[in-house]
Short mmCIF file of C-alpha atoms in Angstrom, two decimals:
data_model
loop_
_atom_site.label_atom_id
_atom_site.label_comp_id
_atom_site.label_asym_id
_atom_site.label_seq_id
_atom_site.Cartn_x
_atom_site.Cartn_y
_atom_site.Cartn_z
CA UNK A 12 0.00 0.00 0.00
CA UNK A 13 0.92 3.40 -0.72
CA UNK A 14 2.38 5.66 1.98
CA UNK A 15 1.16 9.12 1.83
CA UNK A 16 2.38 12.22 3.38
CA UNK A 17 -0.11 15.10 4.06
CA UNK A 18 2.60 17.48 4.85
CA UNK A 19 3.39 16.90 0.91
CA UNK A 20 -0.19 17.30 -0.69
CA UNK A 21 0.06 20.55 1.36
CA UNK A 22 2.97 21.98 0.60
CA UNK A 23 2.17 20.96 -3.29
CA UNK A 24 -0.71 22.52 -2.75
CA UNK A 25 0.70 25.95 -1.16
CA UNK A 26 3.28 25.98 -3.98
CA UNK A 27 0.37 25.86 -6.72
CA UNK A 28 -1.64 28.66 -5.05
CA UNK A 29 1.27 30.77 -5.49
CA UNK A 30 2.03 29.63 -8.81
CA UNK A 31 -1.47 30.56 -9.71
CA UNK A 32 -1.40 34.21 -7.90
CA UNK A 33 2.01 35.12 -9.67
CA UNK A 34 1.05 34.56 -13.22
CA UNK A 35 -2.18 36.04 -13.22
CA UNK A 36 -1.90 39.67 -11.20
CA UNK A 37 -5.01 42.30 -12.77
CA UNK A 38 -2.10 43.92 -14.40
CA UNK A 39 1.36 43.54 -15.29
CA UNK A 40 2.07 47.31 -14.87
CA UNK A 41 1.15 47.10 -11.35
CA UNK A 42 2.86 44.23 -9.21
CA UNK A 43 4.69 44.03 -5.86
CA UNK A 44 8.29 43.48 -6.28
CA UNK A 45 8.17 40.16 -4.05
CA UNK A 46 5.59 38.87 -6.89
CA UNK A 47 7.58 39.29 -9.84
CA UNK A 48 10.54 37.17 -10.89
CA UNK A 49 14.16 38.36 -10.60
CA UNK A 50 15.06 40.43 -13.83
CA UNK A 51 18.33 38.33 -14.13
CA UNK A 52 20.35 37.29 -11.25
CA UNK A 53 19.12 37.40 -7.48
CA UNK A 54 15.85 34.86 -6.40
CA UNK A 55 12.45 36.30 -5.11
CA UNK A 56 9.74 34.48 -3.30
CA UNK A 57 7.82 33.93 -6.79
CA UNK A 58 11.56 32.19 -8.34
CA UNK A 59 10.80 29.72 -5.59
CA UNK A 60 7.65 28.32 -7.00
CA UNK A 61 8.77 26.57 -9.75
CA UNK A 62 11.86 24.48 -8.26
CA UNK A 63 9.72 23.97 -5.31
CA UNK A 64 7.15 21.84 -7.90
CA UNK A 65 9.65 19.93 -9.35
CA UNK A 66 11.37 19.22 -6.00
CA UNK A 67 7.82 17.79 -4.89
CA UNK A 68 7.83 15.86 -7.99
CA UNK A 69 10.89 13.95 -7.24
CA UNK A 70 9.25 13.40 -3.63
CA UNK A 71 6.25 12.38 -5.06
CA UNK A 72 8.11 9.82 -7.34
CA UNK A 73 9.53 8.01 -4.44
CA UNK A 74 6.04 7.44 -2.86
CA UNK A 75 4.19 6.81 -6.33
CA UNK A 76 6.46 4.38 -7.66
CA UNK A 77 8.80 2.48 -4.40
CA UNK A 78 5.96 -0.28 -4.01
CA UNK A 79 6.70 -1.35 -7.81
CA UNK A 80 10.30 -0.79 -8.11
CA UNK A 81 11.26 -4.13 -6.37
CA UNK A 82 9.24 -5.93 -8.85
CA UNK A 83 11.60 -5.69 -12.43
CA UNK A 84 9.07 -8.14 -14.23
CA UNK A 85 6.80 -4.95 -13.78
CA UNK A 86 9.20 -2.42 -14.85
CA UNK A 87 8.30 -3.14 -18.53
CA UNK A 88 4.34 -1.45 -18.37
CA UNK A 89 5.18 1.06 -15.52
CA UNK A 90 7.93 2.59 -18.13
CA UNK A 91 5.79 2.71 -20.70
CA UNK A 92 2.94 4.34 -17.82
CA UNK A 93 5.88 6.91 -17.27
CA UNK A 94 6.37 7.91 -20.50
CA UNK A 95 2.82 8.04 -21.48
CA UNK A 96 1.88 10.54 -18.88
CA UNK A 97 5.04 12.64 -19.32
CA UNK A 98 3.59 12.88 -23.12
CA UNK A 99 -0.03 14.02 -21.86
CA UNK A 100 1.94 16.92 -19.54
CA UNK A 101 4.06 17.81 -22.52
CA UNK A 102 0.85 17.63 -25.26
CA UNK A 103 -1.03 19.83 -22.69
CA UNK A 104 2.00 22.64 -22.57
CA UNK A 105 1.80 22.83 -26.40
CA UNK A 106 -1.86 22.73 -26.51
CA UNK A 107 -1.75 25.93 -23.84
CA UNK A 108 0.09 27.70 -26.67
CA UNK A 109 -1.42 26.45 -29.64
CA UNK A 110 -4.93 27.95 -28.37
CA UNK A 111 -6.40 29.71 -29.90
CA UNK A 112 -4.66 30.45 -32.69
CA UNK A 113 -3.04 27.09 -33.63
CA UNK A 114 0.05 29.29 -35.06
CA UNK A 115 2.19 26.24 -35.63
CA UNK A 116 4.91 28.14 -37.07
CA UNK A 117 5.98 30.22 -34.29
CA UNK A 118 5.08 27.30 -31.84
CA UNK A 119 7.01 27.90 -28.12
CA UNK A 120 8.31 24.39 -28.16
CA UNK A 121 9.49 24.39 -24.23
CA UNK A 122 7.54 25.78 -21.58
CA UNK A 123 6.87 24.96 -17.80
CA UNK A 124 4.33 21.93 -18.03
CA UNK A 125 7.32 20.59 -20.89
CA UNK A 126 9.82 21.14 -18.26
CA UNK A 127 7.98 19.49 -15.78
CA UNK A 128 7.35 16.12 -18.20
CA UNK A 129 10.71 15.62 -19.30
CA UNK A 130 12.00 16.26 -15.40
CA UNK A 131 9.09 13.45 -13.76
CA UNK A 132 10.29 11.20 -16.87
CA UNK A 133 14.17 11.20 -16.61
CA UNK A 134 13.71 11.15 -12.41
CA UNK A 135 11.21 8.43 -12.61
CA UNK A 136 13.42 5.94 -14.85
CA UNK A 137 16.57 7.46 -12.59
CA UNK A 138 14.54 5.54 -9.58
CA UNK A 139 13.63 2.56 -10.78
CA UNK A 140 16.73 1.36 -12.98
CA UNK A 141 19.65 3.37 -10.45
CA UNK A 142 20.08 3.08 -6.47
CA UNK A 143 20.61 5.80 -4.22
CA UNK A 144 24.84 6.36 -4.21
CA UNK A 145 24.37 6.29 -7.80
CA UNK A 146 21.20 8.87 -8.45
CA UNK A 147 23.31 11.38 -5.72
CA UNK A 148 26.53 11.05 -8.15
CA UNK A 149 23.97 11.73 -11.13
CA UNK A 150 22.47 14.47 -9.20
CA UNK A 151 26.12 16.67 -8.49
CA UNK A 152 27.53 15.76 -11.46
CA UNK A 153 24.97 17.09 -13.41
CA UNK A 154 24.98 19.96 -11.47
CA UNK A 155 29.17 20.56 -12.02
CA UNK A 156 28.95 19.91 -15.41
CA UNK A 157 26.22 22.37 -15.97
CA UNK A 158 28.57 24.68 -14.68
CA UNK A 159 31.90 24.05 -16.38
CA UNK A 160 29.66 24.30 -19.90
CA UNK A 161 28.04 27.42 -18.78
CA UNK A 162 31.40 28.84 -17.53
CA UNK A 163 34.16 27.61 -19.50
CA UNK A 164 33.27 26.29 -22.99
CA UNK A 165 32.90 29.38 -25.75
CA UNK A 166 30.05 30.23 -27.39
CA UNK A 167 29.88 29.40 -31.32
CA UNK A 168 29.64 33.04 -33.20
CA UNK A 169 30.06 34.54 -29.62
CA UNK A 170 33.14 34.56 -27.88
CA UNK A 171 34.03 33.68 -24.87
CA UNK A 172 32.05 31.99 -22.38
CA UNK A 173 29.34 34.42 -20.24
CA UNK A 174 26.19 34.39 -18.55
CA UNK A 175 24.37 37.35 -20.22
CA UNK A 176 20.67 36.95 -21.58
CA UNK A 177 20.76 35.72 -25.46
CA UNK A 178 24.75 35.29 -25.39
CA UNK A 179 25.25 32.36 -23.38
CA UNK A 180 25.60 29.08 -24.35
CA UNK A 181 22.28 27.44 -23.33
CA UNK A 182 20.75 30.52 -25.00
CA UNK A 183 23.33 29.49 -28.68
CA UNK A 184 21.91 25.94 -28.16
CA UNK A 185 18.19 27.21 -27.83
CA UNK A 186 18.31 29.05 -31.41
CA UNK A 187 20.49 26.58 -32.92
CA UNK A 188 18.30 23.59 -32.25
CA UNK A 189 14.77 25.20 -31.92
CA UNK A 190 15.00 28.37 -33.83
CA UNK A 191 13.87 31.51 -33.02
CA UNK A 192 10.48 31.54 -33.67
CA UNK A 193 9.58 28.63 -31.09
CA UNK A 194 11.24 29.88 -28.58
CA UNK A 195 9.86 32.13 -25.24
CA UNK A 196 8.06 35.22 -27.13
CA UNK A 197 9.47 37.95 -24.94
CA UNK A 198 12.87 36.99 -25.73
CA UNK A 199 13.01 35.20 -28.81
CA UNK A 200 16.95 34.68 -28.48
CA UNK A 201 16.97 32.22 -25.47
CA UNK A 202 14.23 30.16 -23.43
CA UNK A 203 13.65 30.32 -19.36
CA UNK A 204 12.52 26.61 -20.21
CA UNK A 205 15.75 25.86 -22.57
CA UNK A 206 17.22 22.83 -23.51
CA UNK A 207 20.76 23.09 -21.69
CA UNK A 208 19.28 24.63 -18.59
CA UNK A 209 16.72 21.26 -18.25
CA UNK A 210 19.91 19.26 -17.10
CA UNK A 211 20.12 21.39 -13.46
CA UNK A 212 16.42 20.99 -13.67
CA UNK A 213 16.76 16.95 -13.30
CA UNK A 214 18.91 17.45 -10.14
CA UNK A 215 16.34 19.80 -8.80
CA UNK A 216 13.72 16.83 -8.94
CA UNK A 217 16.55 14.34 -7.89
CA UNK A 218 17.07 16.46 -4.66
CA UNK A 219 13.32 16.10 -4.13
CA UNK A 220 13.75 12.06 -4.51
CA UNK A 221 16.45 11.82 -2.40
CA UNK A 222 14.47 13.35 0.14
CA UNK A 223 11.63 11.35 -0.66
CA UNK A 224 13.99 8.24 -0.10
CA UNK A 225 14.88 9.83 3.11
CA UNK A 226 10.92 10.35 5.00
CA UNK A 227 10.40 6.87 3.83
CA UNK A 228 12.71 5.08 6.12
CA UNK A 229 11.53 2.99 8.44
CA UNK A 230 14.60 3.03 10.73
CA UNK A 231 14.89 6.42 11.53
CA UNK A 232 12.87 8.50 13.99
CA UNK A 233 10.65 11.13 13.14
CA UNK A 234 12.73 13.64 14.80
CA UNK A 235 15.68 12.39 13.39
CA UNK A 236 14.30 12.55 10.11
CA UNK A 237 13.44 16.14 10.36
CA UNK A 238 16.50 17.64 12.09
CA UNK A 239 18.70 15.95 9.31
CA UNK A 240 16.58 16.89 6.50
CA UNK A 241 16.38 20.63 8.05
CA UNK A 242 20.31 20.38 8.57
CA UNK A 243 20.81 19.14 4.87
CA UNK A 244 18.55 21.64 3.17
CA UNK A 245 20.27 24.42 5.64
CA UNK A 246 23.74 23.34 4.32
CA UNK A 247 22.48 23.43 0.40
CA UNK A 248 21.12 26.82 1.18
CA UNK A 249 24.61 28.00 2.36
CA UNK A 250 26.63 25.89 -0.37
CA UNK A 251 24.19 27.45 -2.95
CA UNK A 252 25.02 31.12 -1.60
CA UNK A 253 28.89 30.04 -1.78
CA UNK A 254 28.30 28.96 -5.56
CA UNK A 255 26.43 32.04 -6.15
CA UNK A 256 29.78 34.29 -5.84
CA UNK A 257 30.75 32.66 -8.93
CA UNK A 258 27.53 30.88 -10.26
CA UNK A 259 25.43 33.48 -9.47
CA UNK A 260 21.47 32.43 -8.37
CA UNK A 261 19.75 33.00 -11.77
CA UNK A 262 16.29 31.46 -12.18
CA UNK A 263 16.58 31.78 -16.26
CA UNK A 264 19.66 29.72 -16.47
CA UNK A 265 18.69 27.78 -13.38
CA UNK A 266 22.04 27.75 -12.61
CA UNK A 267 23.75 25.04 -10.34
CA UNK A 268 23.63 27.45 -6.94
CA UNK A 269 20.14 28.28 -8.39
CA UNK A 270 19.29 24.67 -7.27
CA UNK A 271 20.93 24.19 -4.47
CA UNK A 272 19.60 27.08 -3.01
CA UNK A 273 16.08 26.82 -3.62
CA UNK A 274 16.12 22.93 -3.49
CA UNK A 275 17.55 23.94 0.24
CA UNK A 276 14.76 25.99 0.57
CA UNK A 277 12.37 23.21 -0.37
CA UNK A 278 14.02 20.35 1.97
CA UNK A 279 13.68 22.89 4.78
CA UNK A 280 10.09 23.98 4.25
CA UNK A 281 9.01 20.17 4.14
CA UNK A 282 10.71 19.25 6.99
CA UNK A 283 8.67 21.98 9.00
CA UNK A 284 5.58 20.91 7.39
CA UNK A 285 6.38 16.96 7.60
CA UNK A 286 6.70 17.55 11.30
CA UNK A 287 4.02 20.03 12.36
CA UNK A 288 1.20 18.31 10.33
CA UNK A 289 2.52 14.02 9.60
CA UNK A 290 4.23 14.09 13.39
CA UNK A 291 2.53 17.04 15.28
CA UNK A 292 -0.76 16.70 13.73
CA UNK A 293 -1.24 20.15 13.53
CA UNK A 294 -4.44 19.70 10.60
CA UNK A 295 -6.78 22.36 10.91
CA UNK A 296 -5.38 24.50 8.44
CA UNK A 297 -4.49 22.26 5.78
CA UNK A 298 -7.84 21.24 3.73
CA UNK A 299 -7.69 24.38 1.72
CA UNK A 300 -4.36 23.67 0.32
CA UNK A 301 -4.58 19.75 0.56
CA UNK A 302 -7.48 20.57 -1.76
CA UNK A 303 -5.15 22.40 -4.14
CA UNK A 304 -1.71 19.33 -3.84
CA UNK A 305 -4.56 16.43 -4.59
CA UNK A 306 -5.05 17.86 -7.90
CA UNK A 307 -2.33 20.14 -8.78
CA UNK A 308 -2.15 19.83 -12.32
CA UNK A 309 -5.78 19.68 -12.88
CA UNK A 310 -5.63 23.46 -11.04
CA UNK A 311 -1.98 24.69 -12.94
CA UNK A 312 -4.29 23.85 -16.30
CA UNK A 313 -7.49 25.24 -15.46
CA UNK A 314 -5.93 29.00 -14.21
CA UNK A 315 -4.21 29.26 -17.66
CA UNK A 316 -7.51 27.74 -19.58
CA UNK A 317 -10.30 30.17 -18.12
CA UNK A 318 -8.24 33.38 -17.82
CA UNK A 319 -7.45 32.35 -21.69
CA UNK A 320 -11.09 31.09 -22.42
CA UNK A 321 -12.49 34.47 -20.79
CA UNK A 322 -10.06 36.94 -21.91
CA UNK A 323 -9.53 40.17 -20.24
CA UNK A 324 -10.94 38.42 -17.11
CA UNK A 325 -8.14 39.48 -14.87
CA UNK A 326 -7.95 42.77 -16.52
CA UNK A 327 -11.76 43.40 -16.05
CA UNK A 328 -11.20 42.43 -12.16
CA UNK A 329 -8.60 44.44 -11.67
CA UNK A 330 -10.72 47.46 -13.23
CA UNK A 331 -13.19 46.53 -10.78
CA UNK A 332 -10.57 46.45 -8.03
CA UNK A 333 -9.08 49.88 -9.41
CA UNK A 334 -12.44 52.12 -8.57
CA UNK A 335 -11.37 50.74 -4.54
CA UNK A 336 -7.61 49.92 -3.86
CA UNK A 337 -4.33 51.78 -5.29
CA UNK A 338 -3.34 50.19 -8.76
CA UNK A 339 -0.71 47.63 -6.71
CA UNK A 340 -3.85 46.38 -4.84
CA UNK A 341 -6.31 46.34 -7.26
CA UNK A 342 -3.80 44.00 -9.35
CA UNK A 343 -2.93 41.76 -6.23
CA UNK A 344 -6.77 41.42 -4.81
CA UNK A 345 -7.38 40.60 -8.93
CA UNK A 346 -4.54 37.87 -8.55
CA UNK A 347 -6.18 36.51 -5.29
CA UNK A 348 -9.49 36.37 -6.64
CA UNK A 349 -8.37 34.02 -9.34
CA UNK A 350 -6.87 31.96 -7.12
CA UNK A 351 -10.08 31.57 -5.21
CA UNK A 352 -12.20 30.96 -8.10
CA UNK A 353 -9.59 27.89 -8.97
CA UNK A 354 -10.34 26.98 -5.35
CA UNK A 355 -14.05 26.18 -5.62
CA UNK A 356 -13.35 23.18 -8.43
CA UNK A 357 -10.45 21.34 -6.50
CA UNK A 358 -12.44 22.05 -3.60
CA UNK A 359 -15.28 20.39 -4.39
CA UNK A 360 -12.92 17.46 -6.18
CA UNK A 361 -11.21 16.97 -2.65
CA UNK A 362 -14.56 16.78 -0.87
CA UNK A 363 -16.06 14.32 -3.11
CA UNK A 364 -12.16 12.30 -3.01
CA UNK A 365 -11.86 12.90 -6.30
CA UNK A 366 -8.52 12.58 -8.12
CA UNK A 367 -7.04 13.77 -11.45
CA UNK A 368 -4.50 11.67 -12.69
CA UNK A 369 -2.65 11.27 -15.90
#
């Protein structure tokens, strides 16, 4: 039988609230600092959200699939399980930006629901076919490697290696194997979502399965487990902020201290939660967001469907807003009333135990 942690539906769920609040203010003009991503270098609270995910992803991979991984007769259909629902997240991303248009020709390719498919695939095959000594070797390496190609190896038609938006080397790889035209539309010469830039991304969602591996022991106690788990993600935090006088923290590369920073972040903030609400039982708050982990997805998809099916909705709220609150307001009460609105569907999918899956 499955174990589950609450602690981990809610801090899913916490992380998709905020994912949904930062993408959708009233207006783009008029948002608090803290709610906007970094302009290059540096991490706010909203450049958490996304590593944060796929950290929870590689937890969620150790609960989801440790009952089958003994079993290698198996290991044939739940691959092929794997890679069919990392193509439904991936067909879903396109489909967000083929709608309505279908503009096939200036198709972004990559995207954040792509990033998250290719991340649960590679992670979920990691598990079942590598054991733990070797997925932590993967895991560093991947992350030193990322960083000796982004620092030392020249950029074709460049120069010399850098880290500077469109003149990198992940952003050279981007046009050379994509093309310009499918690539993030505010930029055009490099992706957030690149193809280089996906390799850190795997050790993000490694970190989360390592720490996965580590809740699910049975001989540790639960305060062990959650003063080493606080003391590791402590130590990443630090390590990240040492790496980040030479790597700096940059959300758009997702560099290597990018990850071991925020994945830091992330071990910490689950450790709290794993022992307040799985050890402490401290429950009363936690429906609301429960409501939002059961069925992230289903909630990531539907606050970029209706806001797209009912366009100008945010924009008509936040006119609304204007006529009460300063501009800054009326754009974050906008933002919170979207959330809400996604609340009252996974809300009534929790009470009814109803769940989503791919």
């Amino acid at each position: 039988m499955k174990q589950r942690l609450l602690s981990l539906d809610f801090f899913r769920g916490l992380t998709v609230a905020a994912m949904i609040l930062v993408n959708n203010p009233g207006s783009w003009s008029y948002v608090y600092p803290p709610l906007e991503h970094s302009k290059w270098n540096g991490c706010t609270p909203t450049d958490l959200v996304f590593p944060f995910f796929l950290f929870m992803v590689g937890v969620s991979v150790t609960f989801a699939l440790s009952s089958r991984k003994a079993d290698a007769g198996g290991h044939g259909k739940l691959i092929l399980h794997i890679i069919r629902r990392a193509a439904i997240l991936f067909g879903i991303g396109l489909a967000f930006r083929l709608i309505p248009s279908f503009d096939f020709y200036n198709l972004r390719i990559l995207g954040v629901l792509q990033r998250i498919a290719i991340v649960f695939l590679i992670i979920s095959l990691l598990y079942l076919k590598t054991d733990t000594s070797a997925r932590i070797w993967l895991c560093f390496s991947f992350l030193v490697i990322y960083w000796l190609l982004m620092t030392v190896v020249p950029v074709p038609g460049i120069g010399p290696a850098n880290l500077e938006p469109g003149t990198n080397l992940a952003a050279w790889l981007d046009r050379t194997v994509m093309g310009e035209r499918h690539l993030w539309k505010q930029a055009r010469t490099w992706d957030p979502e690149g193809i280089l830039s996906t390799l850190p991304a795997i050790s993000t969602g490694l970190l989360g399965v390592m720490t996965g591996d580590w809740l699910r022991r049975k001989d540790k106690e639960d305060a062990e487990k959650v003063s080493w788990l606080f003391s590791a993600g402590f130590l990443a935090v630090l390590a990240g902020l040492v790496w980040d006088g030479f790597f700096p923290i940059n959300k758009s590369l997702w560099t290597s201290s990018f990850v071991l920073y925020t994945g830091g972040l992330a071990a910490m903030g689950l450790a709290l939660s794993y022992w307040f609400i799985d050890v402490q039982q401290y429950r009363r708050f936690t429906p609301p967001f429960v409501a939002f982990g059961r069925n992230a997805i289903t909630a990531y998809v539907l606050s970029g469907a209706i806001p797209m099916i009912f366009k100008g909705m945010s924009g008509g709220m936040f006119s609304r807003y204007s006529g009460i609150f300063s501009p800054f307001n009326a754009s974050l009460a906008a933002a919170i009333t979207l959330v809400l609105l996604m609340f009252i569907p996974v809300w009534i999918m929790y009470k009814r135990n109803i769940i989503v899956k791919i």
